[in-house]
XYZ file of N, CA and C in Angstrom:
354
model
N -7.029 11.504 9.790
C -7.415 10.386 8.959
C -6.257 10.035 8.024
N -5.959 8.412 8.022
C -5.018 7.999 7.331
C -5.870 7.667 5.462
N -5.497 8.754 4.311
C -5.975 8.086 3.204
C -4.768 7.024 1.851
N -5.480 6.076 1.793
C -4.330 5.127 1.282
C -5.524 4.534 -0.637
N -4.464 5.564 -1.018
C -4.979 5.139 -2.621
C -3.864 4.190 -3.709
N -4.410 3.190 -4.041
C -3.660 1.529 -4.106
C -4.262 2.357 -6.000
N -2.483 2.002 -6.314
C -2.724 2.297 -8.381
C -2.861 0.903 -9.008
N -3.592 0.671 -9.965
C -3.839 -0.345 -10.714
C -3.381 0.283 -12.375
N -2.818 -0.821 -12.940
C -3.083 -0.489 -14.301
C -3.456 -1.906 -14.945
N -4.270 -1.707 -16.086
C -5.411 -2.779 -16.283
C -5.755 -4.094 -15.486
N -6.251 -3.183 -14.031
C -7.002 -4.191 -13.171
C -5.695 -4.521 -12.306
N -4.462 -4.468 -12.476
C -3.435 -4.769 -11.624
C -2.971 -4.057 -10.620
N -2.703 -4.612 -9.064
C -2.547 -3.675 -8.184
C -0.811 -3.542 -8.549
N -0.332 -2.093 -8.295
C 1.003 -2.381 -8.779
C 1.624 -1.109 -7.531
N 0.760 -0.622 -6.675
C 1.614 0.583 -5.589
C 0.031 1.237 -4.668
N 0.671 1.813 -4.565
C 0.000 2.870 -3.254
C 0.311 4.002 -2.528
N -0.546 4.793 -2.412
C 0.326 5.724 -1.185
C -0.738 6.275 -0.538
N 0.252 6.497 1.012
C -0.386 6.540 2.246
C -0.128 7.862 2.733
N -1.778 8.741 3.335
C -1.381 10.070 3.452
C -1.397 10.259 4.795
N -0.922 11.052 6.133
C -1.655 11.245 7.069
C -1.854 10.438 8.455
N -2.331 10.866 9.285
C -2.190 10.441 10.780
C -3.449 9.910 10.738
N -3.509 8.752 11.550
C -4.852 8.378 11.742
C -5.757 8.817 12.578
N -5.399 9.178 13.945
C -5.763 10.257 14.918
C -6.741 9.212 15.270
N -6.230 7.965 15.533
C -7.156 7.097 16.340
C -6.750 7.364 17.728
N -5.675 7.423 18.628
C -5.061 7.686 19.850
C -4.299 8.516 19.563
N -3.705 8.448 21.022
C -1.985 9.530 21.047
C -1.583 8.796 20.424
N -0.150 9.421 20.218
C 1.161 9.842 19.829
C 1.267 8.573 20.920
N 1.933 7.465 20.025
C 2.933 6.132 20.726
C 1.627 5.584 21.425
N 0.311 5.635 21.465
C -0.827 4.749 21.539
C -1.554 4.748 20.809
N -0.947 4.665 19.304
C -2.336 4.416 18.886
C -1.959 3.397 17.722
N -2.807 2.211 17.881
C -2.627 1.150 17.528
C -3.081 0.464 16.053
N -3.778 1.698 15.506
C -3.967 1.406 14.395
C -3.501 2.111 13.252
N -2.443 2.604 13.781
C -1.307 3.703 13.320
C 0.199 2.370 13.484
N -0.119 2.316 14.364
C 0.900 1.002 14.569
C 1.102 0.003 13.197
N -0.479 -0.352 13.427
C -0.765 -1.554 12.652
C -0.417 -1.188 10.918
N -1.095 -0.512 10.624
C -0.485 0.716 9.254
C 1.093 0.879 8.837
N 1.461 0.828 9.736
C 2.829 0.890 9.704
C 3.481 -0.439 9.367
N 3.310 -0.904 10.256
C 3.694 -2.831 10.129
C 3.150 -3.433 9.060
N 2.387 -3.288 8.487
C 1.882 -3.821 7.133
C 2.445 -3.170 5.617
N 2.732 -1.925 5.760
C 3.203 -0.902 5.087
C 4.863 -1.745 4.734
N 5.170 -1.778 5.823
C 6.768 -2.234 6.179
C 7.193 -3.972 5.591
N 5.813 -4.271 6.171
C 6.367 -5.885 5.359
C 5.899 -5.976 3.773
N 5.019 -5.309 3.324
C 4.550 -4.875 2.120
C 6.104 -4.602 1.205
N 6.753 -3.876 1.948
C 7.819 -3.145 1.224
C 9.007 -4.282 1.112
N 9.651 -5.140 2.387
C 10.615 -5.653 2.844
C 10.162 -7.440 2.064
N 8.825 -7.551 1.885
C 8.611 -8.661 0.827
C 8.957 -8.489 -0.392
N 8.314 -7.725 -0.920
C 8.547 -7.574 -1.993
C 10.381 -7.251 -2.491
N 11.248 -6.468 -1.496
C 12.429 -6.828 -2.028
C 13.376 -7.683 -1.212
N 13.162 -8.198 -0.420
C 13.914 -9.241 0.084
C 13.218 -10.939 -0.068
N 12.016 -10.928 0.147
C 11.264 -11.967 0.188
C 11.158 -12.731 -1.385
N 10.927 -11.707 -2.509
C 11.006 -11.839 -3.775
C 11.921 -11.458 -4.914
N 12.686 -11.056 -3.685
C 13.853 -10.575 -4.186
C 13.583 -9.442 -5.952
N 12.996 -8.368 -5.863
C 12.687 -7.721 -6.606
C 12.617 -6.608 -6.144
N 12.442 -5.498 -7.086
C 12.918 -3.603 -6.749
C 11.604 -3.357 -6.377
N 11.620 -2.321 -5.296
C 10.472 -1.648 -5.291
C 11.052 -0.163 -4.443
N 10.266 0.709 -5.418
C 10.653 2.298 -5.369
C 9.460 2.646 -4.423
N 10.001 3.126 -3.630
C 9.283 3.754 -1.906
C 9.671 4.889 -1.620
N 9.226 5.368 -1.135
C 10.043 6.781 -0.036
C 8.750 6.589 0.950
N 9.367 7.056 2.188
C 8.828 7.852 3.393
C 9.173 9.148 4.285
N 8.511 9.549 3.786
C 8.430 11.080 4.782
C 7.795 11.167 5.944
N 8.233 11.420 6.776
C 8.239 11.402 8.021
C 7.302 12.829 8.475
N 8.025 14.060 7.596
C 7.597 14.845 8.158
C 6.047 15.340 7.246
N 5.831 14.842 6.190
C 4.610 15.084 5.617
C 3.303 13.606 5.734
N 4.172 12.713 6.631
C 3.223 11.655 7.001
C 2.680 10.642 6.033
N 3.900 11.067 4.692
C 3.229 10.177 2.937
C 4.178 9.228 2.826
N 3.447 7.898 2.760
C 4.628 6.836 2.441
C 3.702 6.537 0.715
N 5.541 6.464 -0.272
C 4.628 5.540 -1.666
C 5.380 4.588 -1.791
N 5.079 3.860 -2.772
C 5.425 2.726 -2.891
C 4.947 2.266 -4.635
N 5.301 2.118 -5.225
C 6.068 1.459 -6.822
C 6.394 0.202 -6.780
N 5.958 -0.518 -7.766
C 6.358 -1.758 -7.606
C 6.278 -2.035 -9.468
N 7.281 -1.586 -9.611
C 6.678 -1.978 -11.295
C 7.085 -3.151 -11.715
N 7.803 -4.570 -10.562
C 7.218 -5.564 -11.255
C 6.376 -6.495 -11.365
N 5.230 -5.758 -10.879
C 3.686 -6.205 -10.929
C 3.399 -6.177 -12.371
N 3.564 -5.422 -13.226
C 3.346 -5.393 -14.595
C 4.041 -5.771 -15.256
N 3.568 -6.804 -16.420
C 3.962 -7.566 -17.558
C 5.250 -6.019 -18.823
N 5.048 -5.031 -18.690
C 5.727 -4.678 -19.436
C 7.054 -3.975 -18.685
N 7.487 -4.428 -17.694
C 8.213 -4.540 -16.953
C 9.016 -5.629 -16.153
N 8.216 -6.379 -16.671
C 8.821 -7.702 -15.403
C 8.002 -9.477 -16.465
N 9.186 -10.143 -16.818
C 8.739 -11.500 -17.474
C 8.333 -12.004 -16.768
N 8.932 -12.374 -15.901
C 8.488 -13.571 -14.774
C 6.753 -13.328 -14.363
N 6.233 -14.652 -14.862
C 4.728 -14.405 -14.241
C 4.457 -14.241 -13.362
N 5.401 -15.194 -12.246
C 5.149 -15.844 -10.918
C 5.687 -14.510 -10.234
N 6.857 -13.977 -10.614
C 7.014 -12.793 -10.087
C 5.847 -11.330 -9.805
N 5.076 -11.845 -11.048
C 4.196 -10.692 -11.223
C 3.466 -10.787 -10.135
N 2.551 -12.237 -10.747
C 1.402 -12.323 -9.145
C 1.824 -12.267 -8.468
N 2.697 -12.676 -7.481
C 3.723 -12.761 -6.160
C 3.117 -11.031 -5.713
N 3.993 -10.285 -6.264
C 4.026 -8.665 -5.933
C 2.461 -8.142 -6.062
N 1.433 -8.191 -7.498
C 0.802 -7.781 -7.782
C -0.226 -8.425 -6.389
N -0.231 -9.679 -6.385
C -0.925 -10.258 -5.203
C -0.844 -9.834 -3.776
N 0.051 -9.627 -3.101
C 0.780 -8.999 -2.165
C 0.229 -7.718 -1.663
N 0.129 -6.638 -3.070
C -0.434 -5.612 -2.910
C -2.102 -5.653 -3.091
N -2.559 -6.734 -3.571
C -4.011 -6.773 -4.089
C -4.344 -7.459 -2.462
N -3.837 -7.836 -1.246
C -4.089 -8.585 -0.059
C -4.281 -7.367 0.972
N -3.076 -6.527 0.064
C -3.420 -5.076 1.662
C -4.515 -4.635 1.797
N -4.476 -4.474 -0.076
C -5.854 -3.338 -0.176
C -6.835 -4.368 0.591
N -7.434 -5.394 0.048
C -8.488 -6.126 1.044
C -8.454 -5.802 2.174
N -7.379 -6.148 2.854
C -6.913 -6.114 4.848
C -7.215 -5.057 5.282
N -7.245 -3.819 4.680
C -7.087 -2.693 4.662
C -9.128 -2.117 4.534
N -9.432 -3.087 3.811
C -10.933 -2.583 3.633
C -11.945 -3.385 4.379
N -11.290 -4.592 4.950
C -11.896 -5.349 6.378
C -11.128 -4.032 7.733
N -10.510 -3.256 7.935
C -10.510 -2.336 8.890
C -11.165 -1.140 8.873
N -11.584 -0.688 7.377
C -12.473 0.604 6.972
C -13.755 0.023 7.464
N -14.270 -0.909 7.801
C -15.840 -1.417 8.401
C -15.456 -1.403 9.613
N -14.339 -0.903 10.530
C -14.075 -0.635 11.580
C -14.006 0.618 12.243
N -12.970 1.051 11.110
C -12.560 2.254 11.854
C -12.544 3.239 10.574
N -14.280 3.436 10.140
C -14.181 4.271 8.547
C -13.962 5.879 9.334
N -13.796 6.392 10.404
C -13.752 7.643 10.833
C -12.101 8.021 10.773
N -11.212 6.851 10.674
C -9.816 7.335 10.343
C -9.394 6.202 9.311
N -9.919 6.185 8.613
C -8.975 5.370 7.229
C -9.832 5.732 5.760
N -9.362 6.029 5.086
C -9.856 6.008 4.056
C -9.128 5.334 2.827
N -10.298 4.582 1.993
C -8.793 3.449 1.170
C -9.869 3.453 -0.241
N -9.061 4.013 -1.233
C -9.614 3.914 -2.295
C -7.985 3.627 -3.567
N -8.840 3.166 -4.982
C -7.972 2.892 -5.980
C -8.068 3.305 -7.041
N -7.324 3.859 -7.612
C -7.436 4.419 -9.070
C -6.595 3.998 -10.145
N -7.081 4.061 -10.950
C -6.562 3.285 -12.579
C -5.164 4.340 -13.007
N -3.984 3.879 -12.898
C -3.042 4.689 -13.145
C -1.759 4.225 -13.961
N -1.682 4.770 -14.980
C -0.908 3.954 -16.240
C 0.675 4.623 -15.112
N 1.758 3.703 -15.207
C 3.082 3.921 -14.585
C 3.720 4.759 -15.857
């Protein structure tokens, strides 16, 4: 099971991190491991190329944890409004996308959020 807990601080989505194999198929078939990935990836590659803004990530490969930081989702980090929503929005779209596939496939995803001051 893939678990993906999205941080907010006052109500703002501002990161996430992703634990784990989904163990929907094999290894190189399984498609909602795929899909996880590809969303994960443009999540990351928007936010700093698309919006041209920082975002602190790592992926481990061998412990299966991707995170992701985005501190300029938050006002005490980042002026630009438009910048804010842009990112903060971005990440507030996965979590949704992400919880239209848990009414699918709740036996390998688990997606929850917690209130987490940066």
């Amino acid at each position: 099971m893939t678990k993906i807990t999205f941080f907010t601080s006052e109500g703002v989505f501002y990161g996430f991190e992703e634990k784990g194999h989904t163990m929907y198929a094999d290894e190189g078939n399984d498609v909602l491991c795929a899909a996880l990935s590809s969303m994960t990836m443009l999540i990351i590659n928007t936010i700093e190329v698309g919006f041209g803004t920082r975002a602190d990530y790592t992926i481990d490969e061998d412990s299966t944890t991707v995170r992701l930081i985005a501190r300029s989702a938050l006002p005490v980090f980042e002026e630009d409004e438009c910048v804010r929503f842009a990112v903060s929005g971005l990440i507030a779209s996965y979590y949704h996308q992400l919880q239209e596939l848990v009414e699918e496939y709740y036996d390998y995803l688990d997606v929850n959020v917690i209130e987490k001051e940066v």
